[in-house]
Short mmCIF file of C-alpha atoms and ligand atoms in Angstrom, two decimals:
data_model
loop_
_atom_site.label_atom_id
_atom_site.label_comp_id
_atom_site.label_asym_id
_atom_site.label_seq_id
_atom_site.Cartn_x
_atom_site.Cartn_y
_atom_site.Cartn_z
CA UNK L 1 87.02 165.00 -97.37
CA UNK L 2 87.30 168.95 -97.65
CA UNK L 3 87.27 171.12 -94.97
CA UNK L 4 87.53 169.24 -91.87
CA UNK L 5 90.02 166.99 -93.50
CA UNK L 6 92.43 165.89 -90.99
CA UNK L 7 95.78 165.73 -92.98
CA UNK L 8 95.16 169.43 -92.19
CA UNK L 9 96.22 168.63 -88.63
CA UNK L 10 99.42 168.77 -87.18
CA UNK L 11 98.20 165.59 -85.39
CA UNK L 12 96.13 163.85 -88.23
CA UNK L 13 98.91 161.44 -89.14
CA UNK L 14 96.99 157.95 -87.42
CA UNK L 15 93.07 159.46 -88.15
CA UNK L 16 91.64 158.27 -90.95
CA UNK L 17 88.06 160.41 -90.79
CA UNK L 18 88.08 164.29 -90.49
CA UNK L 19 87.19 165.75 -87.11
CA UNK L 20 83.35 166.58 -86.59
CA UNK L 21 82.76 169.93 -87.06
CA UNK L 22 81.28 170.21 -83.89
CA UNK L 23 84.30 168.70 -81.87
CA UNK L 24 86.01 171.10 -84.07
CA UNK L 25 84.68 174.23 -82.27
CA UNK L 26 84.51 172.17 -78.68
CA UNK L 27 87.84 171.60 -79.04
CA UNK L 28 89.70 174.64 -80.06
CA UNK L 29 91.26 177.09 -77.88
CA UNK L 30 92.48 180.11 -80.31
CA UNK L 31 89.58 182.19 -79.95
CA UNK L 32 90.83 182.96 -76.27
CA UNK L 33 94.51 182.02 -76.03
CA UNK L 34 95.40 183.68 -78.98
CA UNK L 35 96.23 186.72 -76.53
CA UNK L 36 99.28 184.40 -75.01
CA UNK L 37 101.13 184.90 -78.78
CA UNK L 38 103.83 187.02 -77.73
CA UNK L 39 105.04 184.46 -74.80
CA UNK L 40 104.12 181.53 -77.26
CA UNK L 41 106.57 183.22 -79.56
CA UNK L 42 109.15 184.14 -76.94
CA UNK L 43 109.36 180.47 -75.85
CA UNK L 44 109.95 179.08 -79.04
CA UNK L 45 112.40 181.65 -79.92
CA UNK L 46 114.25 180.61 -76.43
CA UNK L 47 113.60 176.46 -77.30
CA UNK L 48 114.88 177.39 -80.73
CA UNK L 49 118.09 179.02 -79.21
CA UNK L 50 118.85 175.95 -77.38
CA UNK L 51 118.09 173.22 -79.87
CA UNK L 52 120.40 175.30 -82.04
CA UNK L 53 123.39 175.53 -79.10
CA UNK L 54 122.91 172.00 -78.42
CA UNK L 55 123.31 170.99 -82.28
CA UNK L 56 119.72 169.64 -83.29
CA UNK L 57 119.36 172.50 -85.59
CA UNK L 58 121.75 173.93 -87.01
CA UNK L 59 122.01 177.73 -86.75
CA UNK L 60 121.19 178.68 -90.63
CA UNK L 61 117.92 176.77 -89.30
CA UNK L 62 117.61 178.61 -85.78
CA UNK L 63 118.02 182.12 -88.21
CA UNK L 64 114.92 181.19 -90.44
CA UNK L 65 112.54 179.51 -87.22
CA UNK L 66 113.65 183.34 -85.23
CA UNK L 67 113.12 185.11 -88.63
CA UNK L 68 110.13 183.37 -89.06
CA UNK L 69 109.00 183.99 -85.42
CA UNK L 70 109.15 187.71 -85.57
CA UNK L 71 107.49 188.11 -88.65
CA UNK L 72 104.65 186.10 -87.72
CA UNK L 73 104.62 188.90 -84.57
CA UNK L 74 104.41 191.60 -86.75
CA UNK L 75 101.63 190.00 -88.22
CA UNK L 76 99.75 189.70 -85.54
CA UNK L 77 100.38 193.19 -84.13
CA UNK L 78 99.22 194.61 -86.98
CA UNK L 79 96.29 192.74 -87.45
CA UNK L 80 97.37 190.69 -90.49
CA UNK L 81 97.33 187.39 -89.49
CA UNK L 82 94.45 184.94 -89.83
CA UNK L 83 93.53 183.03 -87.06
CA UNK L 84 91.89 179.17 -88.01
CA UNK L 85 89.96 177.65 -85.62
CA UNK L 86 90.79 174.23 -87.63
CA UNK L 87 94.39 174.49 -86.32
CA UNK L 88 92.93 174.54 -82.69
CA UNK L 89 95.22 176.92 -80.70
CA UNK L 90 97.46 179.34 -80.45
CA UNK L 91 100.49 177.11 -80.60
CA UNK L 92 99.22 175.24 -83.81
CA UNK L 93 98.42 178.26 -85.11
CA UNK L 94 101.98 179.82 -85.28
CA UNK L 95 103.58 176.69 -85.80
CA UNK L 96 101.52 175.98 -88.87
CA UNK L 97 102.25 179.50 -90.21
CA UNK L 98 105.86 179.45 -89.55
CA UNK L 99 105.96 176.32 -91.75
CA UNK L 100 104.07 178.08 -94.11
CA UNK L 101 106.66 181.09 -94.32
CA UNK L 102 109.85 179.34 -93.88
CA UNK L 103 109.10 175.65 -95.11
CA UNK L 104 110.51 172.76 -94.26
CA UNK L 105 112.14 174.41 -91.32
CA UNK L 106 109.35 175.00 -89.41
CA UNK L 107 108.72 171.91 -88.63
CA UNK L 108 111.86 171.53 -86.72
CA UNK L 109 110.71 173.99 -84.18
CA UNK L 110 108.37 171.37 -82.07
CA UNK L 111 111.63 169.03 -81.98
CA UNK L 112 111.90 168.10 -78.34
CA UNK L 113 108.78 170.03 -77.35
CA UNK L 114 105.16 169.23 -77.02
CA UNK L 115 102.13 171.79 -76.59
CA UNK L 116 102.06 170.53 -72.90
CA UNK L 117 105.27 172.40 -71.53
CA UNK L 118 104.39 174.89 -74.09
CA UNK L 119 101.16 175.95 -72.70
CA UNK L 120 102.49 175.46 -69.08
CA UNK L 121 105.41 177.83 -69.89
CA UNK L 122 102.88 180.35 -71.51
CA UNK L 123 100.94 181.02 -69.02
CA UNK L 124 103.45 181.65 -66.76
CA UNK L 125 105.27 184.12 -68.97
CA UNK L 126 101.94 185.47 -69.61
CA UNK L 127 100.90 185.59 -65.70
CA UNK L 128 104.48 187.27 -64.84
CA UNK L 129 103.79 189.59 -67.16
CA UNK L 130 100.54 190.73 -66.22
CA UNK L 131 101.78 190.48 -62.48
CA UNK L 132 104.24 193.79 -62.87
CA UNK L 133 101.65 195.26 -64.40
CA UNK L 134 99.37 194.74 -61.40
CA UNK L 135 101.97 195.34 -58.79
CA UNK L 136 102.48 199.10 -60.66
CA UNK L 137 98.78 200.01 -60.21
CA UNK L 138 98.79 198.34 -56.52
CA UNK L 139 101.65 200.93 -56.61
CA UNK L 140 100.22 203.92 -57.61
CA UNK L 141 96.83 203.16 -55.19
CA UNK L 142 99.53 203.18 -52.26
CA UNK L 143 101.17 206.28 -53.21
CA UNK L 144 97.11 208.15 -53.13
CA UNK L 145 96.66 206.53 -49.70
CA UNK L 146 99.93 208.23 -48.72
CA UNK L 147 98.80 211.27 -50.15
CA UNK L 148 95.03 211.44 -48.82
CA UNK L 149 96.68 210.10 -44.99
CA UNK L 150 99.25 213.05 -44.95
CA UNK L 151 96.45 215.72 -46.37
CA UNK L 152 94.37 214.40 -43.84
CA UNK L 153 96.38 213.24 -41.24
CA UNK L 154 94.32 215.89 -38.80
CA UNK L 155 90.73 215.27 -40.00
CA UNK L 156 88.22 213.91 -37.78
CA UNK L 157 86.05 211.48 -38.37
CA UNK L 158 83.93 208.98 -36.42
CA UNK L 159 85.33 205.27 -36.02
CA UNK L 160 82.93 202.49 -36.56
CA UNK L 161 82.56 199.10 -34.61
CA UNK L 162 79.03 197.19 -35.82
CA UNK L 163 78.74 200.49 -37.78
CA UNK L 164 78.01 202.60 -35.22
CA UNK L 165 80.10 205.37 -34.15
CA UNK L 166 82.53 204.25 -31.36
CA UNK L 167 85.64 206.74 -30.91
CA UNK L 168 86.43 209.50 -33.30
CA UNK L 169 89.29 208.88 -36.09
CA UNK L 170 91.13 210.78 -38.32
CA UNK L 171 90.49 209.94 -42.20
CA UNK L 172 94.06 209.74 -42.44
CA UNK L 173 94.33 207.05 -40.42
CA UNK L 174 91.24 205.39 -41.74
CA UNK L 175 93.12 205.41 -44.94
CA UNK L 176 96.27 203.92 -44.11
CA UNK L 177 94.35 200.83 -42.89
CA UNK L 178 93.41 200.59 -46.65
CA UNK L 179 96.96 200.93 -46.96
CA UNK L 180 97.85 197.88 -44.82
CA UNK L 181 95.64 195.48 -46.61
CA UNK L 182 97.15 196.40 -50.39
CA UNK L 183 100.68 195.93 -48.65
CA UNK L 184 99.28 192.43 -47.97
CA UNK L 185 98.38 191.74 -51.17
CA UNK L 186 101.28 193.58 -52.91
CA UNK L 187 103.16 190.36 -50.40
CA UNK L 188 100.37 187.45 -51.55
CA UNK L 189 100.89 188.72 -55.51
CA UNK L 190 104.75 188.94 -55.26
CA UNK L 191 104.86 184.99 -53.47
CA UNK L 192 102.60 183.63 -56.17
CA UNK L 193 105.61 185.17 -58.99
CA UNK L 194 108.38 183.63 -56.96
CA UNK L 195 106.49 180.53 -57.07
CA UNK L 196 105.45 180.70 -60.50
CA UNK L 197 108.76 181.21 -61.87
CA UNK L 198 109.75 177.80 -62.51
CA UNK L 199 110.41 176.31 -66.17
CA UNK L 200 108.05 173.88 -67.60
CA UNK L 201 109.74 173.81 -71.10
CA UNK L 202 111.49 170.28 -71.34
CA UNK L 203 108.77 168.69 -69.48
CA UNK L 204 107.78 167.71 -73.12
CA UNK L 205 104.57 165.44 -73.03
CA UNK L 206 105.01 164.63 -69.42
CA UNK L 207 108.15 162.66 -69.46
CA UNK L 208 110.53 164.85 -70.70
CA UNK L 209 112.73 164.03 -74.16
CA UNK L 210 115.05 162.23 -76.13
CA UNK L 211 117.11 165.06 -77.17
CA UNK L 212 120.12 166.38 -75.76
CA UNK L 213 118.41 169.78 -74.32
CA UNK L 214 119.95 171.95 -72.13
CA UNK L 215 116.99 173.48 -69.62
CA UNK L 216 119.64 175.97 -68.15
CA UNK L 217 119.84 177.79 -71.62
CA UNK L 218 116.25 178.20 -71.89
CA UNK L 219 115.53 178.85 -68.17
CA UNK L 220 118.10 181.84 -68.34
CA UNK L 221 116.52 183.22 -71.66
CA UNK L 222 112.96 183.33 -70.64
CA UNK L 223 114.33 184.63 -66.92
CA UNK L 224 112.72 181.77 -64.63
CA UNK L 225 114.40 180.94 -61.95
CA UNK L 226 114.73 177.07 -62.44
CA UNK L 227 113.72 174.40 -64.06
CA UNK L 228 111.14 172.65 -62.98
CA UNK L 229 112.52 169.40 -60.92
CA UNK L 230 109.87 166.75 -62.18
CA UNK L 231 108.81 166.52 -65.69
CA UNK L 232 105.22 165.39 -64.73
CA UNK L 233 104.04 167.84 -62.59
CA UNK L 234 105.62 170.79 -64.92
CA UNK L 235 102.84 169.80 -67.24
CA UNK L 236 100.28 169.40 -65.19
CA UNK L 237 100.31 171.73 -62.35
CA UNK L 238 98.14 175.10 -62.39
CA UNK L 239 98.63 175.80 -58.52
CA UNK L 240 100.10 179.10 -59.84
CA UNK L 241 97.11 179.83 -61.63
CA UNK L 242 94.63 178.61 -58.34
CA UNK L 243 96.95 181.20 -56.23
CA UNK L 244 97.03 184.26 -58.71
CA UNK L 245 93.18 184.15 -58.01
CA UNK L 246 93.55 183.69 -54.99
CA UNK L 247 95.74 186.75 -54.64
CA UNK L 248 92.79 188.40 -56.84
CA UNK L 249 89.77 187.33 -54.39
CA UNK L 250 91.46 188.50 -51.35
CA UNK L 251 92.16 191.86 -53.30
CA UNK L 252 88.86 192.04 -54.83
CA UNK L 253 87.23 191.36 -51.70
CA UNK L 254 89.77 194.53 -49.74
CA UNK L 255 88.25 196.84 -53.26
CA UNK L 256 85.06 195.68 -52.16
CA UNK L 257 84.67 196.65 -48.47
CA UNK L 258 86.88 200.19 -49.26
CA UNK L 259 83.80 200.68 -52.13
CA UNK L 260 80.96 199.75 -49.45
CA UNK L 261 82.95 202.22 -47.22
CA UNK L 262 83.00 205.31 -50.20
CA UNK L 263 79.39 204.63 -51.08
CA UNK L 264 77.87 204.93 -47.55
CA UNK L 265 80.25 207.62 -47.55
CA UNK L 266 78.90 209.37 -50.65
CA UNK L 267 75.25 209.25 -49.48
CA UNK L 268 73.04 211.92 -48.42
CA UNK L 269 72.64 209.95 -45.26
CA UNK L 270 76.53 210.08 -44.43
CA UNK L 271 77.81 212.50 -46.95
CA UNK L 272 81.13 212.21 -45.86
CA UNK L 273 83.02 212.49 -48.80
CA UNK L 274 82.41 213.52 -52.71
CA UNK L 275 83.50 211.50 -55.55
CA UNK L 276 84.19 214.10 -58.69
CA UNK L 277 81.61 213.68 -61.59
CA UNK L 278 83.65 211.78 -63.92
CA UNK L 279 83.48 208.89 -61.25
CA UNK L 280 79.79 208.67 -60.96
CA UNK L 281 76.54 208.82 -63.13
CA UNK L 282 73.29 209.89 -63.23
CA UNK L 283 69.88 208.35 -63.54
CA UNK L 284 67.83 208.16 -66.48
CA UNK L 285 64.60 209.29 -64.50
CA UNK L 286 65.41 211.25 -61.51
CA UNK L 287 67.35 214.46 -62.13
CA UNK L 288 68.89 214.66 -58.36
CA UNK L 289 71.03 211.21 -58.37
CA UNK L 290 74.82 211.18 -58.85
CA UNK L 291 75.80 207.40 -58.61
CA UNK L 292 78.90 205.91 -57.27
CA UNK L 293 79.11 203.39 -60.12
CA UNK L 294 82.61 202.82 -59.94
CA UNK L 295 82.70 201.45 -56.26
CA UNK L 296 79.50 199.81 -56.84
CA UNK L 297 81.03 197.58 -60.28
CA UNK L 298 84.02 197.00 -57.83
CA UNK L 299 81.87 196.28 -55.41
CA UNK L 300 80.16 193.59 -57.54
CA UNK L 301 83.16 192.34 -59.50
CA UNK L 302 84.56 190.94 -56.68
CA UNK L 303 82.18 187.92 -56.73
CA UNK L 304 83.21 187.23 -60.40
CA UNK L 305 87.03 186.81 -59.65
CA UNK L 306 85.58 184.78 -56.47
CA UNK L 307 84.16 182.56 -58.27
CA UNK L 308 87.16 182.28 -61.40
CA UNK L 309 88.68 181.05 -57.93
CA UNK L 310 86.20 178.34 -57.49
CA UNK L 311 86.40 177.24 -61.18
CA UNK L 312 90.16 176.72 -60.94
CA UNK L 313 89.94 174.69 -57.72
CA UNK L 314 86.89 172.19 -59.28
CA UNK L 315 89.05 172.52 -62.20
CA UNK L 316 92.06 170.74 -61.01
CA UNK L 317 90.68 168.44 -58.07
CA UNK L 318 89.87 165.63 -60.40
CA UNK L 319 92.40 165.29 -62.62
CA UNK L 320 94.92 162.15 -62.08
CA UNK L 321 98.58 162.97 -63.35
CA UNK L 322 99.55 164.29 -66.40
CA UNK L 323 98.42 167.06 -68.96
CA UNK L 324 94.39 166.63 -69.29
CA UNK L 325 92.55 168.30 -71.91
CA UNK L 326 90.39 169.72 -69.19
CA UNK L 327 93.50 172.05 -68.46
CA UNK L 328 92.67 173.79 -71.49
CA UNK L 329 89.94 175.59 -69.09
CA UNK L 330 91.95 176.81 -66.97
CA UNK L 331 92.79 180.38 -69.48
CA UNK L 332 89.17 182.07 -69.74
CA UNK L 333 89.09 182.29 -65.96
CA UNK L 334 92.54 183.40 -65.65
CA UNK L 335 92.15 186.17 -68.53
CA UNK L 336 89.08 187.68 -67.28
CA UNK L 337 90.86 187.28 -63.64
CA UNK L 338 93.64 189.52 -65.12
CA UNK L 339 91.38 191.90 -66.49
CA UNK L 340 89.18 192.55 -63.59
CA UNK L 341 92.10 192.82 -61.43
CA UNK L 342 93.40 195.47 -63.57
CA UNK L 343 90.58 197.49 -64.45
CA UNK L 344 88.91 197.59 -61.00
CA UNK L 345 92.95 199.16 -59.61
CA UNK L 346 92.69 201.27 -62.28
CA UNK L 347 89.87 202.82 -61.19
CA UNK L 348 90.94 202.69 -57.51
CA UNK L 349 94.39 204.39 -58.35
CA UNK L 350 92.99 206.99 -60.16
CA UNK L 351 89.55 207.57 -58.39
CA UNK L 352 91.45 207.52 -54.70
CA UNK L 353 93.49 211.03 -54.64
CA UNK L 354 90.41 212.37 -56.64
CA UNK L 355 88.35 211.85 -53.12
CA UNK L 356 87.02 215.27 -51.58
CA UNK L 357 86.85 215.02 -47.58
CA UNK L 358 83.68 217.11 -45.68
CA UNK L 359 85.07 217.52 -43.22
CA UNK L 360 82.76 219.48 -41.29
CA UNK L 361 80.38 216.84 -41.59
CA UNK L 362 82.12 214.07 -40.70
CA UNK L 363 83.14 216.33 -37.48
CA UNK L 364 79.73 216.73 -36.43
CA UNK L 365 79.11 212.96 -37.15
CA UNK L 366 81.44 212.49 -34.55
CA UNK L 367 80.43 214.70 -31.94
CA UNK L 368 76.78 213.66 -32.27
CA UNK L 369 78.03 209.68 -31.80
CA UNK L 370 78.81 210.05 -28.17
CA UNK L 371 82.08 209.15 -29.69
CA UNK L 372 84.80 210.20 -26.81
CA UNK L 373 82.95 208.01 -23.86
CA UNK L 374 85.35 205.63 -23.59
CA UNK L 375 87.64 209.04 -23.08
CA UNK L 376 85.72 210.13 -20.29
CA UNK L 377 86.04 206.31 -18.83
CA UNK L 378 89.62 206.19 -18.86
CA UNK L 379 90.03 210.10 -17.65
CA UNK L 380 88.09 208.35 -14.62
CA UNK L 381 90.55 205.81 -14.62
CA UNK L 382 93.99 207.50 -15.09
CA UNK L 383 93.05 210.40 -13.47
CA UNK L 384 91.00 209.69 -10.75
CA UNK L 385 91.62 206.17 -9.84
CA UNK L 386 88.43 204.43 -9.88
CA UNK L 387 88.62 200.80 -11.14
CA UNK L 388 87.24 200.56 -15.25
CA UNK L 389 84.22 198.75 -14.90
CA UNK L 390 83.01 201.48 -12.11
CA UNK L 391 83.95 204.39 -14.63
CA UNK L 392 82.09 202.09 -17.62
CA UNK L 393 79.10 202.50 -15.02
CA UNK L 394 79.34 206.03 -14.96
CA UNK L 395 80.20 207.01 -18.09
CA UNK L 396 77.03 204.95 -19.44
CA UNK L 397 74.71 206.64 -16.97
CA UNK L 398 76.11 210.33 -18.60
CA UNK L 399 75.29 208.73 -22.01
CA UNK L 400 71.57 207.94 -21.29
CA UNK L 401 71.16 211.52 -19.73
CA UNK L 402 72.52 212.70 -23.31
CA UNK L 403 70.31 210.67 -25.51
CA UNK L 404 67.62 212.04 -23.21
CA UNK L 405 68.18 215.38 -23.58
CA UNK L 406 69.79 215.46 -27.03
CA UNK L 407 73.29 216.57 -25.82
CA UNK L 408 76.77 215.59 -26.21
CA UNK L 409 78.92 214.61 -23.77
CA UNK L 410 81.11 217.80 -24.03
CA UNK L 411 77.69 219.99 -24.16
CA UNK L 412 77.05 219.37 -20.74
CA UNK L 413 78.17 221.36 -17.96
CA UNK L 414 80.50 220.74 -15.03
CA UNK L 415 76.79 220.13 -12.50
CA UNK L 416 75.32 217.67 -14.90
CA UNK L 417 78.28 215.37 -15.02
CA UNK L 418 79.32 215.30 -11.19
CA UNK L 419 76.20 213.86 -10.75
CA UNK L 420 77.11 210.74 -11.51
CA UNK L 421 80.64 210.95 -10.22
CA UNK L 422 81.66 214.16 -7.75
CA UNK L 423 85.27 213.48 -8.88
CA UNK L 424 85.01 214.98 -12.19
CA UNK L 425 86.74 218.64 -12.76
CA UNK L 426 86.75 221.08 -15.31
CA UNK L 427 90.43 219.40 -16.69
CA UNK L 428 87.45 216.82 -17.79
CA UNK L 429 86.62 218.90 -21.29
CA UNK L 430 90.20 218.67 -22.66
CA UNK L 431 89.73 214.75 -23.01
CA UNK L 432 86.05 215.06 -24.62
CA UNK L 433 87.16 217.04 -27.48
CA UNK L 434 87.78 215.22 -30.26
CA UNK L 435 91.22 216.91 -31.03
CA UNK L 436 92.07 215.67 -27.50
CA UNK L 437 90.58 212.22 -28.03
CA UNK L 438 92.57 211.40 -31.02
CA UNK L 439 95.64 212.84 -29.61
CA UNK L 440 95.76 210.74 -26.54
CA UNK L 441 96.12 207.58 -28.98
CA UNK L 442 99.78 208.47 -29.21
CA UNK L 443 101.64 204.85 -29.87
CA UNK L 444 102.51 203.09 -33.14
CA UNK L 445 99.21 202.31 -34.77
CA UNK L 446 96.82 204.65 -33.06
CA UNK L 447 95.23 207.49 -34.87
CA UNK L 448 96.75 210.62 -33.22
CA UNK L 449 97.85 212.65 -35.88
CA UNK L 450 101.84 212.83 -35.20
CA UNK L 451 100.90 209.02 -35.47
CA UNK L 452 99.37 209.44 -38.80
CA UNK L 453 101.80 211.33 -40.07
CA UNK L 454 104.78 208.98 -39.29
CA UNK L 455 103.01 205.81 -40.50
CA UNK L 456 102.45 207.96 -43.77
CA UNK L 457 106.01 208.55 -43.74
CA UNK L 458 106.67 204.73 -43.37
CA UNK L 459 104.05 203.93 -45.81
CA UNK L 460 106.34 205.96 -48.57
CA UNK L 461 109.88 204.67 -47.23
CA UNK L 462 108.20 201.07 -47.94
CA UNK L 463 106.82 201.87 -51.68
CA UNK L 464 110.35 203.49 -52.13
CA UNK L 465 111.95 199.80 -50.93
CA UNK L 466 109.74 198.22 -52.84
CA UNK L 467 110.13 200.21 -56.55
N1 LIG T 1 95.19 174.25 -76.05
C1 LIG T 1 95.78 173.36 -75.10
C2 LIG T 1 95.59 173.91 -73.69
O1 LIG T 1 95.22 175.03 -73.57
C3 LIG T 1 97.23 173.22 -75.38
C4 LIG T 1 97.82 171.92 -74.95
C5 LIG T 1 97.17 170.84 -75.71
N2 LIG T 1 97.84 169.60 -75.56
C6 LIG T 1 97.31 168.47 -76.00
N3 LIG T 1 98.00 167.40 -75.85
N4 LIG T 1 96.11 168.41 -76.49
O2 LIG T 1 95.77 173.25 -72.70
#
């Protein structure tokens, strides 16, 4: 017996033939949770601390295991340290090593502690971690909607219901609704923390330990908020996992409809808006094409984190209480979760202030759209008493007359539209501007610009509440 030779193990005391090399590979973990190392190390360093306060080690011992610890770190950062796939995961990994530095010693460390609260408290720290990150670039998105809704507070734009144009807008305002939906998630991402901030360490295998440990010590080093109130479930739950993607999705799928929006936006067709260069790229056969790549990858990334979702959720449904193997799948969908989520925010935070309006275009999108109708109806209304579904009539009848004749509704003259009502009066071309149009919405929410402007306002009061 050579290489697979189980007194190799940490485990192989009771096995008396070496592990298949096959099961070997199946089996092992490091090749992908190797990148929870720093919060593997943090949480023996804070089970370490305790062991030693309570009295199971003394603190000559505690020194060499946190000694020990940090070297191994450095190791790692700087690329020196060998990962073996025979010693399965991360947390075998370092454990074996530390023994392999320190000596005897190091196998203290796992006193009181199994790789089931371990793992459970690593990806926690790990998630927490990556969360802040997150919430920083959810941040910085925010602040460019602020900026792009106050540059552009006044810019017209047509408003879309079944995409086609319904009332004109002002890009400032179709911004902030962007703006709305990462506040919602900023909210989903910060609930999943508070709920994810619970200790698993103690848990042990499943039903907790022997030892005299003190969970307070280690709950207040690592920062959690408690302890986790039943040993069985700290081992085995991942609902913190299942709602960080869930956070993710509903993101992914708000990144998704905003790139649909830019890349109508950025075609011919609509031509809206300009991406800069260094967001797009070219074809390999036809000269003329400038791509929108990045919302299109965002776009289609969205479905991956969907279904890391998915995974997580079949994942978990089967699994009777406590740790099961089977939890060991629950890290490649997580990681590659995490990394979508960041990348695809990175490239909204920095590609969003970089947006160049046309406005002239989008103007005259909104003109052509027979976009201030339901302005004329309610002039008809408020003005001149007749009952909405009568001035719906009307209004409708002027429309067909325009699409007949190609003409707006504010291209036609005083004659043409008293035809179909004699109550109409010059005062009837202030409301089918579109300055006029967007002004009248004048309430909290609506799109007139003093509107915009405030709600921009709010929009930095809350990122300034929420630093
Ligand atoms: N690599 C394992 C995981 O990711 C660690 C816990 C293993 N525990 C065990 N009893 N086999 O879930």
């Amino acid at each position: 017996m050579t290489q697979h030779d189980t007194k190799d193990k940490p485990w192989g005391g009771r096995f008396s033939e070496p592990t298949d090399a096959f099961v070997e590979r199946f089996t092992a973990s490091v090749a992908f949770d190797k990148r929870l190392y720093a919060q593997d190390i943090q949480g023996s360093i804070a089970h370490a601390t305790m062991l030693s306060r309570v009295g199971v080690l003394t603190q000559a011992e505690f020194a060499q295991i946190r000694e020990g610890l940090e070297a191994i770190r450095q190791d790692i950062e700087a690329g020196r340290f060998e990962w073996s796939q025979k010693l399965e995961d991360v947390h075998m990994n370092i454990e074996a090593r530390l023994t392999d530095r320190i000596g005897l010693t190091g196998k203290k460390l796992h006193t009181g502690r199994s790789r089931n609260d371990q793992v459970a408290t690593d990806i926690r720290l790990y998630l927490r971690d990556e969360a802040q990150v997150i919430t920083g670039e959810i941040r910085r998105l925010l602040e460019g909607l602020a900026m792009l809704a106050e540059r552009e507070a006044d810019t017209i734009m047509p408003g879309f219901t079944h995409l086609q144009t319904a009332q004109p807008v002002t890009f400032g305002h179709h911004m902030l609704a962007w703006a709305e939906m990462l506040k919602r998630d900023f909210g989903r991402l910060q609930d999943c923390v508070a709920r994810l901030n619970i200790m698993p360490l103690g848990a042990a295998a499943l039903a907790g330990t022997t030892y005299p440990i003190d969970r307070s010590i280690t709950c207040e080093l690592l920062g959690f908020s408690a302890p986790a109130e039943n040993s069985l479930d700290a081992v085995s739950d991942r609902d913190f996992a299942i709602e960080f993607c869930s956070f993710a999705s509903v993101l992914l799928m708000h990144l998704s409809r905003f790139s649909e929006e830019l890349i109508l936006w950025t075609s011919a067709q609509f031509g809206f808006i300009d991406l800069p260069d260094r967001f797009c790229t070219g074809s390999s056969i036809m000269p003329q094409k400038k791509n929108p790549d990045v919302p299109e990858l965002v776009r289609g990334k969205s479905g991956r984190v969907t279904g890391h979702l998915m995974s997580l959720l079949m994942l978990m449904k089967g699994q009777p209480l406590a740790y099961n193997k089977d939890n060991q799948e629950d890290k490649e969908p997580l990681f590659d979760t995490v990394d979508t989520v960041r990348d695809c925010l990175k490239a909204y935070a920095d590609m969003v202030p970089a947006i160049q309006v046309r406005k002239e275009v989008m103007r005259e999108a909104a003109r052509r759209g027979f976009s201030t109708a339901t302005d004329l109806a309610d002039y008809l209304v408020a003005r001149k008493g007749i009952p909405f579904r009568d001035a719906h009539e009307i209004v409708g009848k002027a429309v067909g007359l325009g699409v007949r004749t190609g003409r707006d509704l504010a291209d036609m003259s005083l004659t043409d539209l008293q035809q179909f009502s004699p109550l109409i009066t010059e005062d009837v071309f202030e409301v089918l501007t579109l300055e006029g149009s967007v002004k009248a919405r004048n309430h909290i929410g609506g799109t007139a610009p003093n509107q915009v402007r405030a709600a921009a306002a709010r929009l930095r009061e809350w990122l300034a509440e929420h630093a």
